[in-house]
Amino acid sequence: MTVRLLFLATAPDGTLRLRESDDPGRILGATREGLAALLTAIKESPGGSY
């Protein structure tokens, strides 16, 4: 089983920043709505809930 982590932080402009453990140098910005959609998709995918 491979464990991957998502790190979340709030930027000064209020957006959320995502960083994935396998590529910590790459940081993605997300709106709250975009993050909510991502989390919903993960939860609904096979194996998304542990």
CSV table of N, CA, C and O in Angstrom, one decimal:
chain,number,residue,atom,x,y,z
A,1,MET,N,0.8,-1.2,0.0
A,1,MET,CA,0.0,0.0,0.0
A,1,MET,C,0.9,1.2,0.0
A,1,MET,O,1.8,1.4,0.8
A,2,THR,N,0.7,2.1,-0.9
A,2,THR,CA,1.4,3.4,-1.0
A,2,THR,C,0.6,4.5,-0.3
A,2,THR,O,-0.6,4.6,-0.5
A,3,VAL,N,1.2,5.2,0.6
A,3,VAL,CA,0.6,6.2,1.3
A,3,VAL,C,1.0,7.6,0.7
A,3,VAL,O,2.2,7.8,0.6
A,4,ARG,N,0.0,8.4,0.3
A,4,ARG,CA,0.3,9.7,-0.2
A,4,ARG,C,-0.5,10.7,0.7
A,4,ARG,O,-1.6,10.4,1.1
A,5,LEU,N,0.2,11.8,0.9
A,5,LEU,CA,-0.4,12.8,1.8
A,5,LEU,C,-0.7,14.1,1.0
A,5,LEU,O,0.1,14.4,0.2
A,6,LEU,N,-1.8,14.7,1.3
A,6,LEU,CA,-2.0,16.1,0.8
A,6,LEU,C,-1.9,17.1,2.0
A,6,LEU,O,-2.4,16.8,3.1
A,7,PHE,N,-1.1,18.1,1.8
A,7,PHE,CA,-0.9,19.1,2.8
A,7,PHE,C,-1.7,20.3,2.3
A,7,PHE,O,-1.7,20.7,1.1
A,8,LEU,N,-2.5,20.9,3.2
A,8,LEU,CA,-3.3,22.1,2.9
A,8,LEU,C,-2.8,23.3,3.7
A,8,LEU,O,-2.5,23.1,4.9
A,9,ALA,N,-2.9,24.5,3.1
A,9,ALA,CA,-2.5,25.7,3.8
A,9,ALA,C,-3.4,26.8,3.2
A,9,ALA,O,-3.8,26.8,2.0
A,10,THR,N,-3.6,27.8,4.0
A,10,THR,CA,-4.3,29.0,3.5
A,10,THR,C,-3.3,30.1,3.2
A,10,THR,O,-2.4,30.4,3.9
A,11,ALA,N,-3.5,30.6,2.0
A,11,ALA,CA,-2.6,31.7,1.5
A,11,ALA,C,-3.2,33.0,2.0
A,11,ALA,O,-4.3,33.1,2.3
A,12,PRO,N,-2.3,34.1,2.0
A,12,PRO,CA,-2.8,35.4,2.4
A,12,PRO,C,-4.0,35.9,1.6
A,12,PRO,O,-4.8,36.7,2.2
A,13,ASP,N,-4.1,35.5,0.4
A,13,ASP,CA,-5.3,36.0,-0.4
A,13,ASP,C,-6.6,35.2,-0.2
A,13,ASP,O,-7.6,35.4,-0.8
A,14,GLY,N,-6.5,34.2,0.8
A,14,GLY,CA,-7.7,33.4,1.1
A,14,GLY,C,-7.8,32.1,0.3
A,14,GLY,O,-8.7,31.3,0.7
A,15,THR,N,-7.0,31.9,-0.7
A,15,THR,CA,-7.1,30.6,-1.4
A,15,THR,C,-6.4,29.6,-0.6
A,15,THR,O,-5.6,29.8,0.3
A,16,LEU,N,-6.7,28.3,-1.0
A,16,LEU,CA,-6.1,27.2,-0.4
A,16,LEU,C,-4.9,26.7,-1.2
A,16,LEU,O,-5.1,26.7,-2.5
A,17,ARG,N,-3.9,26.3,-0.6
A,17,ARG,CA,-2.7,25.7,-1.4
A,17,ARG,C,-2.6,24.2,-1.0
A,17,ARG,O,-2.7,23.8,0.1
A,18,LEU,N,-2.4,23.4,-2.1
A,18,LEU,CA,-2.3,22.0,-1.9
A,18,LEU,C,-0.9,21.6,-2.3
A,18,LEU,O,-0.3,22.0,-3.3
A,19,ARG,N,-0.3,20.7,-1.5
A,19,ARG,CA,1.0,20.1,-1.8
A,19,ARG,C,0.9,18.6,-1.6
A,19,ARG,O,0.4,18.2,-0.6
A,20,GLU,N,1.4,17.8,-2.5
A,20,GLU,CA,1.3,16.4,-2.5
A,20,GLU,C,2.6,15.8,-2.0
A,20,GLU,O,3.7,16.3,-2.5
A,21,SER,N,2.7,14.8,-1.2
A,21,SER,CA,3.9,14.3,-0.6
A,21,SER,C,4.9,13.8,-1.6
A,21,SER,O,6.1,13.9,-1.3
A,22,ASP,N,4.5,13.3,-2.7
A,22,ASP,CA,5.4,12.7,-3.7
A,22,ASP,C,6.1,13.8,-4.5
A,22,ASP,O,7.1,13.6,-5.1
A,23,ASP,N,5.6,15.0,-4.5
A,23,ASP,CA,6.2,16.1,-5.3
A,23,ASP,C,6.0,17.4,-4.5
A,23,ASP,O,5.3,18.3,-4.8
A,24,PRO,N,6.8,17.5,-3.3
A,24,PRO,CA,6.5,18.7,-2.4
A,24,PRO,C,7.0,20.0,-3.0
A,24,PRO,O,6.5,21.0,-2.5
A,25,GLY,N,7.7,20.0,-4.1
A,25,GLY,CA,8.1,21.3,-4.7
A,25,GLY,C,7.0,21.9,-5.5
A,25,GLY,O,7.1,23.1,-5.9
A,26,ARG,N,6.0,21.2,-5.9
A,26,ARG,CA,4.9,21.7,-6.7
A,26,ARG,C,3.7,22.0,-5.8
A,26,ARG,O,3.2,21.2,-5.0
A,27,ILE,N,3.3,23.2,-5.8
A,27,ILE,CA,2.2,23.7,-5.0
A,27,ILE,C,1.0,24.1,-5.9
A,27,ILE,O,1.3,24.9,-6.8
A,28,LEU,N,-0.2,23.7,-5.7
A,28,LEU,CA,-1.3,24.0,-6.5
A,28,LEU,C,-2.3,24.9,-5.6
A,28,LEU,O,-2.4,24.7,-4.4
A,29,GLY,N,-2.9,25.9,-6.3
A,29,GLY,CA,-3.9,26.7,-5.7
A,29,GLY,C,-5.2,26.2,-5.9
A,29,GLY,O,-5.5,25.6,-7.0
A,30,ALA,N,-6.1,26.3,-5.0
A,30,ALA,CA,-7.5,25.8,-5.2
A,30,ALA,C,-8.5,26.8,-4.5
A,30,ALA,O,-8.2,27.3,-3.4
A,31,THR,N,-9.6,27.0,-5.1
A,31,THR,CA,-10.7,27.7,-4.4
A,31,THR,C,-11.4,26.7,-3.4
A,31,THR,O,-11.2,25.5,-3.5
A,32,ARG,N,-12.1,27.2,-2.5
A,32,ARG,CA,-12.9,26.4,-1.6
A,32,ARG,C,-13.8,25.4,-2.3
A,32,ARG,O,-14.0,24.3,-2.0
A,33,GLU,N,-14.5,26.0,-3.3
A,33,GLU,CA,-15.4,25.1,-4.1
A,33,GLU,C,-14.6,24.0,-4.9
A,33,GLU,O,-15.1,22.9,-5.0
A,34,GLY,N,-13.5,24.4,-5.4
A,34,GLY,CA,-12.7,23.4,-6.1
A,34,GLY,C,-12.2,22.3,-5.2
A,34,GLY,O,-12.2,21.1,-5.5
A,35,LEU,N,-11.8,22.7,-4.0
A,35,LEU,CA,-11.3,21.7,-3.0
A,35,LEU,C,-12.5,20.8,-2.6
A,35,LEU,O,-12.3,19.6,-2.5
A,36,ALA,N,-13.6,21.4,-2.4
A,36,ALA,CA,-14.8,20.6,-2.0
A,36,ALA,C,-15.1,19.6,-3.1
A,36,ALA,O,-15.4,18.4,-2.8
A,37,ALA,N,-15.1,20.0,-4.3
A,37,ALA,CA,-15.3,19.0,-5.4
A,37,ALA,C,-14.2,17.9,-5.5
A,37,ALA,O,-14.6,16.7,-5.7
A,38,LEU,N,-13.0,18.3,-5.2
A,38,LEU,CA,-11.9,17.3,-5.2
A,38,LEU,C,-12.2,16.3,-4.1
A,38,LEU,O,-12.1,15.0,-4.3
A,39,LEU,N,-12.5,16.7,-2.9
A,39,LEU,CA,-12.7,15.8,-1.7
A,39,LEU,C,-13.9,15.0,-2.0
A,39,LEU,O,-13.9,13.8,-1.6
A,40,THR,N,-14.9,15.5,-2.6
A,40,THR,CA,-16.1,14.7,-2.9
A,40,THR,C,-15.8,13.6,-3.9
A,40,THR,O,-16.2,12.4,-3.7
A,41,ALA,N,-15.0,13.9,-4.9
A,41,ALA,CA,-14.6,12.9,-5.9
A,41,ALA,C,-13.7,11.8,-5.2
A,41,ALA,O,-13.9,10.6,-5.5
A,42,ILE,N,-12.8,12.2,-4.3
A,42,ILE,CA,-12.0,11.2,-3.6
A,42,ILE,C,-12.8,10.3,-2.8
A,42,ILE,O,-12.7,9.1,-2.8
A,43,LYS,N,-13.8,10.9,-2.0
A,43,LYS,CA,-14.6,10.1,-1.2
A,43,LYS,C,-15.5,9.1,-2.0
A,43,LYS,O,-15.8,8.0,-1.5
A,44,GLU,N,-15.9,9.5,-3.2
A,44,GLU,CA,-16.8,8.6,-4.0
A,44,GLU,C,-16.0,7.6,-4.8
A,44,GLU,O,-16.7,6.7,-5.4
A,45,SER,N,-14.7,7.7,-4.9
A,45,SER,CA,-13.9,6.8,-5.7
A,45,SER,C,-13.7,5.5,-4.9
A,45,SER,O,-13.8,5.5,-3.7
A,46,PRO,N,-13.5,4.4,-5.6
A,46,PRO,CA,-13.2,3.1,-4.9
A,46,PRO,C,-12.0,3.3,-4.0
A,46,PRO,O,-10.9,3.8,-4.4
A,47,GLY,N,-12.1,2.9,-2.8
A,47,GLY,CA,-11.0,3.0,-1.8
A,47,GLY,C,-10.8,4.4,-1.3
A,47,GLY,O,-9.8,4.7,-0.6
A,48,GLY,N,-11.7,5.3,-1.6
A,48,GLY,CA,-11.5,6.7,-1.2
A,48,GLY,C,-11.8,7.0,0.3
A,48,GLY,O,-11.3,7.9,0.9
A,49,SER,N,-12.5,6.1,0.9
A,49,SER,CA,-12.8,6.2,2.4
A,49,SER,C,-12.1,5.1,3.1
A,49,SER,O,-12.3,3.9,2.8
A,50,TYR,N,-11.4,5.4,4.1
A,50,TYR,CA,-10.7,4.4,4.9
A,50,TYR,C,-11.2,4.4,6.3
A,50,TYR,O,-11.5,5.3,6.9
